Coordinates of C-alpha atoms and ligand atoms in Angstrom, one line a residue:
M496 CA 9.7 18.5 -13.5
A497 CA 9.8 22.2 -12.2
D498 CA 9.8 23.6 -15.6
S499 CA 6.8 21.6 -17.0
M500 CA 5.1 22.5 -13.7
R501 CA 5.5 26.2 -14.5
V502 CA 4.2 25.7 -17.7
I503 CA 1.1 24.0 -16.5
F504 CA 0.2 26.5 -13.8
A505 CA 1.4 29.5 -16.0
D506 CA -1.2 32.1 -16.7
I507 CA -4.4 30.4 -15.6
A508 CA -6.6 33.4 -17.1
A509 CA -5.3 32.2 -20.9
Q510 CA -5.7 28.3 -20.2
S511 CA -9.2 28.7 -19.0
P512 CA -10.9 31.7 -20.2
G513 CA -14.2 32.9 -19.3
G514 CA -15.5 34.0 -15.9
G515 CA -16.1 31.4 -12.8
P516 CA -14.0 31.2 -9.6
L517 CA -10.3 31.1 -9.8
Y518 CA -10.3 27.5 -8.0
V519 CA -12.3 26.0 -10.3
K520 CA -10.0 27.1 -13.4
L521 CA -6.5 25.6 -11.4
K522 CA -9.2 22.7 -10.9
R523 CA -9.7 22.2 -14.4
I524 CA -5.8 22.8 -15.0
I525 CA -4.9 20.3 -13.0
E526 CA -7.5 17.6 -14.3
R527 CA -6.5 18.3 -18.0
A528 CA -2.9 18.1 -17.0
V529 CA -3.5 14.2 -15.5
D530 CA -5.8 13.5 -18.5
R531 CA -3.1 14.4 -20.8
G532 CA -0.5 12.4 -19.0
L533 CA 1.8 15.6 -18.0
I534 CA 1.1 14.6 -14.1
K535 CA 1.2 10.9 -14.0
S536 CA -0.5 8.5 -11.2
G537 CA 2.2 8.5 -8.3
D538 CA 3.5 11.9 -9.2
A539 CA 3.6 14.5 -6.5
L540 CA 1.9 18.0 -7.1
P541 CA 4.1 21.0 -5.9
P542 CA 3.6 22.6 -2.3
E543 CA 1.0 24.4 -2.4
R544 CA 2.9 28.2 -2.1
E545 CA 4.6 27.3 -5.1
I546 CA 1.1 26.3 -7.1
A547 CA -0.2 29.5 -5.7
S548 CA 3.1 31.3 -6.9
M549 CA 3.4 29.6 -10.4
A550 CA -0.5 30.3 -11.1
D551 CA -0.4 33.5 -9.7
V552 CA -3.2 33.2 -7.1
S553 CA -3.9 32.8 -3.4
R554 CA -2.9 29.8 -1.5
V555 CA -6.5 29.9 -0.1
T556 CA -6.9 29.0 -4.0
V557 CA -4.9 26.4 -4.4
R558 CA -6.4 24.7 -0.9
K559 CA -9.7 25.0 -2.5
A560 CA -8.9 23.3 -5.9
V561 CA -6.7 20.6 -4.0
Q562 CA -9.6 19.8 -1.8
E563 CA -12.2 19.7 -4.3
L564 CA -10.2 16.9 -6.6
V565 CA -9.3 15.0 -3.3
K566 CA -12.9 14.7 -2.7
E567 CA -13.6 13.5 -6.2
G568 CA -10.5 11.1 -5.9
L569 CA -8.3 12.7 -8.7
L570 CA -5.6 13.5 -6.0
I571 CA -4.6 12.0 -2.6
Q572 CA -3.1 13.7 0.2
R573 CA -0.6 11.6 2.5
H574 CA 0.0 13.3 6.1
G575 CA 3.6 14.6 6.0
S576 CA 4.3 13.8 2.7
G577 CA 2.1 16.0 0.3
T578 CA -0.5 15.4 -2.4
F579 CA -0.1 12.7 -5.4
V580 CA -2.2 12.1 -7.9
A581 CA -4.0 8.9 -7.3
S582 CA -3.3 5.7 -9.1
R583 CA -6.5 5.5 -12.0
V584 CA -7.6 1.9 -13.1
K585 CA -9.7 0.7 -15.2
P586 CA -11.8 -2.0 -13.0
V587 CA -11.2 -5.7 -13.5
E588 CA -14.0 -7.3 -14.0
Q589 CA -14.1 -10.6 -11.9
Y590 CA -16.4 -13.7 -12.6
L591 CA -17.6 -15.4 -9.5
T592 CA -17.6 -18.9 -10.9
Q593 CA -14.2 -20.2 -10.3
L594 CA -11.5 -20.9 -8.2
T595 CA -8.7 -19.2 -9.4
S596 CA -5.9 -17.3 -7.4
F597 CA -4.3 -13.4 -7.8
T598 CA -1.5 -14.6 -9.8
E599 CA -3.7 -16.9 -12.4
D600 CA -6.5 -14.1 -12.5
M601 CA -3.9 -11.0 -13.6
A602 CA -1.9 -13.4 -15.7
R603 CA -5.1 -14.3 -17.8
R604 CA -5.5 -10.5 -18.4
G605 CA -1.6 -9.8 -19.1
M606 CA -1.1 -8.2 -16.5
I607 CA 2.1 -7.9 -14.7
V608 CA 1.9 -9.1 -10.9
R609 CA 4.1 -8.5 -7.9
S610 CA 3.3 -8.7 -3.9
E611 CA 4.9 -6.6 -1.1
W612 CA 5.0 -8.6 2.0
L613 CA 3.3 -7.2 4.8
D614 CA 4.0 -9.8 7.2
R615 CA 4.7 -13.3 6.8
G616 CA 5.3 -15.9 10.2
I617 CA 4.0 -18.7 12.3
Y618 CA 2.3 -17.5 15.4
A619 CA -0.2 -18.8 18.0
P620 CA -4.1 -18.9 16.3
S621 CA -6.7 -15.8 17.1
P622 CA -9.7 -17.5 18.1
E623 CA -11.2 -17.0 14.9
E624 CA -8.4 -18.4 13.1
M625 CA -9.1 -21.6 15.3
V626 CA -12.6 -21.9 14.7
A627 CA -12.2 -21.3 10.9
L628 CA -9.3 -23.6 10.1
G629 CA -10.5 -26.5 12.9
L630 CA -7.3 -25.8 14.7
T631 CA -7.1 -27.8 18.0
S632 CA -5.1 -26.1 21.1
G633 CA -1.6 -25.8 20.9
E634 CA -1.6 -26.0 16.7
K635 CA 0.4 -22.9 15.3
V636 CA -1.0 -20.9 12.3
A637 CA 1.0 -19.5 9.1
R638 CA -0.2 -15.9 8.1
I639 CA 1.0 -14.3 5.0
S640 CA 0.0 -10.8 4.4
R641 CA 0.4 -9.1 1.3
L642 CA -0.2 -6.2 -0.8
R643 CA -1.3 -7.5 -4.5
V644 CA 0.2 -5.3 -7.1
A645 CA -1.2 -5.4 -10.4
N646 CA 0.6 -3.5 -13.8
E647 CA 2.2 -1.1 -10.4
T648 CA -1.7 -0.1 -9.4
P649 CA -2.0 -1.7 -5.8
M650 CA -5.1 -3.7 -6.2
A651 CA -5.5 -5.7 -2.7
I652 CA -4.5 -6.4 1.1
E653 CA -4.7 -9.9 1.5
R654 CA -4.1 -11.6 5.0
A655 CA -4.2 -15.5 4.6
A656 CA -3.8 -17.6 7.7
L657 CA -3.6 -21.7 7.0
A658 CA -2.6 -24.3 9.6
A659 CA 1.0 -24.1 10.0
S660 CA 1.1 -27.9 9.4
V661 CA -0.2 -27.1 5.9
L662 CA 2.5 -24.0 5.6
P663 CA 5.3 -25.0 7.4
R664 CA 7.4 -22.2 5.8
P665 CA 5.5 -19.4 5.1
E666 CA 8.9 -17.8 3.1
D667 CA 8.2 -20.4 0.8
V668 CA 5.6 -18.4 -0.5
T669 CA 7.5 -16.0 -3.4
T670 CA 4.6 -15.1 -5.9
S671 CA 2.0 -17.7 -5.4
L672 CA 0.1 -19.0 -2.5
Y673 CA -2.0 -21.4 -4.8
A674 CA 1.2 -23.0 -6.5
V675 CA 2.7 -23.9 -3.3
L676 CA -0.4 -25.2 -1.7
A677 CA -0.5 -27.3 -5.3
A678 CA 3.2 -28.6 -5.0
S679 CA 2.0 -30.0 -1.8
G680 CA -1.1 -31.4 -3.2
N681 CA -3.1 -28.9 -0.9
R682 CA -4.6 -26.7 -3.3
P683 CA -8.1 -26.0 -2.8
V684 CA -11.0 -27.1 -4.9
R685 CA -13.7 -25.0 -3.4
A686 CA -14.2 -21.9 -1.6
I687 CA -17.5 -19.9 0.1
Q688 CA -16.5 -16.0 -0.2
R689 CA -18.4 -13.1 1.8
I690 CA -18.3 -10.2 0.0
S691 CA -19.1 -6.8 1.9
A692 CA -18.8 -3.3 1.6
A693 CA -16.4 -1.0 3.8
I694 CA -14.6 2.4 4.2
L695 CA -10.9 2.4 3.9
K696 CA -9.2 3.3 7.6
E697 CA -5.7 5.4 7.1
N698 CA -3.5 2.6 7.5
D699 CA -5.2 0.3 4.6
A700 CA -5.9 3.4 2.5
R701 CA -2.1 4.5 2.4
I702 CA -1.0 1.2 1.7
L703 CA -3.6 0.8 -1.5
E704 CA -2.9 4.4 -2.4
V705 CA -6.2 5.9 -2.0
Q706 CA -7.7 8.5 0.0
P707 CA -8.9 7.7 3.5
G708 CA -12.7 7.1 3.7
S709 CA -12.8 5.9 0.0
A710 CA -14.6 2.3 -0.2
S711 CA -13.5 -1.0 -0.3
L712 CA -14.8 -4.5 -0.9
N713 CA -13.6 -6.5 2.0
I714 CA -13.7 -10.6 1.0
E715 CA -13.5 -13.3 3.3
R716 CA -12.5 -16.4 1.6
I717 CA -12.6 -19.8 3.3
S718 CA -11.5 -22.3 1.0
Y719 CA -11.6 -26.3 1.0
L720 CA -9.6 -29.7 -0.3
E721 CA -11.7 -32.2 -1.8
S722 CA -11.7 -33.9 1.2
G723 CA -14.0 -31.2 2.9
K724 CA -10.8 -30.0 5.0
V725 CA -10.3 -26.5 5.7
I726 CA -7.1 -25.1 4.0
E727 CA -7.1 -21.4 4.0
F728 CA -8.8 -18.5 5.7
T729 CA -8.4 -15.3 4.0
R730 CA -9.7 -11.7 4.5
S731 CA -8.9 -9.1 1.6
I732 CA -9.4 -5.5 1.2
Y733 CA -10.0 -4.9 -2.6
R734 CA -10.1 -1.1 -3.8
A735 CA -13.5 -0.7 -4.9
D736 CA -12.7 1.5 -7.5
A737 CA -10.4 -1.4 -9.0
Y738 CA -12.8 -4.5 -9.3
E739 CA -16.4 -5.4 -10.6
F740 CA -17.7 -8.6 -9.4
I741 CA -19.7 -10.3 -11.9
A742 CA -22.4 -13.4 -11.2
E743 CA -24.2 -15.0 -13.3
L744 CA -27.7 -15.9 -12.4
R745 CA -30.2 -18.6 -13.6
L746 CA -33.8 -19.4 -12.4
S747 CA -33.6 -22.0 -10.2
G748 CA -35.1 -25.5 -10.9
P749 CA -38.1 -25.6 -8.5
S750 CA -39.1 -21.8 -9.2
E751 CA -38.4 -22.6 -12.9
Q752 CA -41.1 -25.3 -12.4
S753 CA -43.6 -23.1 -10.7
A754 CA -43.2 -20.6 -13.2
E755 CA -44.2 -23.3 -15.7
A756 CA -47.0 -24.3 -13.7
A757 CA -48.2 -20.9 -13.7
G758 CA -48.3 -20.8 -17.2
A759 CA -50.3 -23.5 -17.6
V760 CA -52.6 -22.4 -14.9
L761 CA -53.2 -19.1 -16.9
Ligands
16G1246 C1 -7.1 -14.8 -4.5 C2 -8.0 -15.0 -3.4 C3 -7.1 -15.5 -2.0 C4 -5.7 -16.3 -2.2 C5 -5.1 -15.9 -3.7 C6 -4.0 -17.1 -3.8 C7 -9.8 -13.7 -3.6 C8 -11.0 -12.9 -3.0 N1 -9.0 -14.1 -3.1 O1 -6.6 -13.5 -4.3 O2 -8.0 -16.2 -1.2 O3 -5.1 -16.5 -1.1 O4 -6.1 -15.4 -4.3 O5 -3.5 -16.0 -4.9 O6 -10.4 -13.9 -4.6 P1 -1.9 -16.5 -5.3 O7 -1.8 -17.7 -5.5 O8 -1.4 -15.4 -6.5 O9 -0.9 -16.0 -3.9

């Protein structure tokens, strides 16, 4: 790794001929190395002083190039652990028409799914959970919070809450929550989703391996059983660069009729 880094950063003048500030040349060299896969997603960049010595430029030049690339999202900085190549993803296109689970969505695309547990247990519900899930006082809530990863790219943080009576043992969820719910006849058949834009704070950005301040799509899903009973209240934080939500829109019945009527008048 050290040798390949030396090759990448050696002789900036020869690798990036022409005029222009040195930091721009250094920036281009890092971009090219990432494009060619010489430095991969998740790889750490050598410390600033090492790059400065390999490239024979000042540390100020290195800092400026790195800062620009952090701003552009190619690199991320983690306090205390250094600078890394951000994980780059081709956005997943998600149609807002069917009630599917993360496992199903990703499997359909041939992606390999895994989750990292952030929290799992039975708790006293928050007032918001009590209202959303229609819990009575004394009832407990099962919470499962996971980082959802597809093809080794962190995609979303999902914090699901269900009545403890529905999911008495949260540890039963090993891969798919919806598979566990289906096994007990509690798989939701309908859901309402609210999607809003937000900016990632330090902690969630670190978990999702993006720079703090990056955009996210925050989704709140309330899912229902056929009977109308609420089964799941989930708040998710999706990386905005990893998802595109697509909805098909159609002219609705009444306006279609009024459009026809307008046509008749004309
Ligand atoms: C989806 C749902 C989430 C649900 C999860 C179950 C959205 C925004 N959220 O990610 O509410 O809990 O699927 O996935 O689509 P699983 O069955 O793979 O655990």
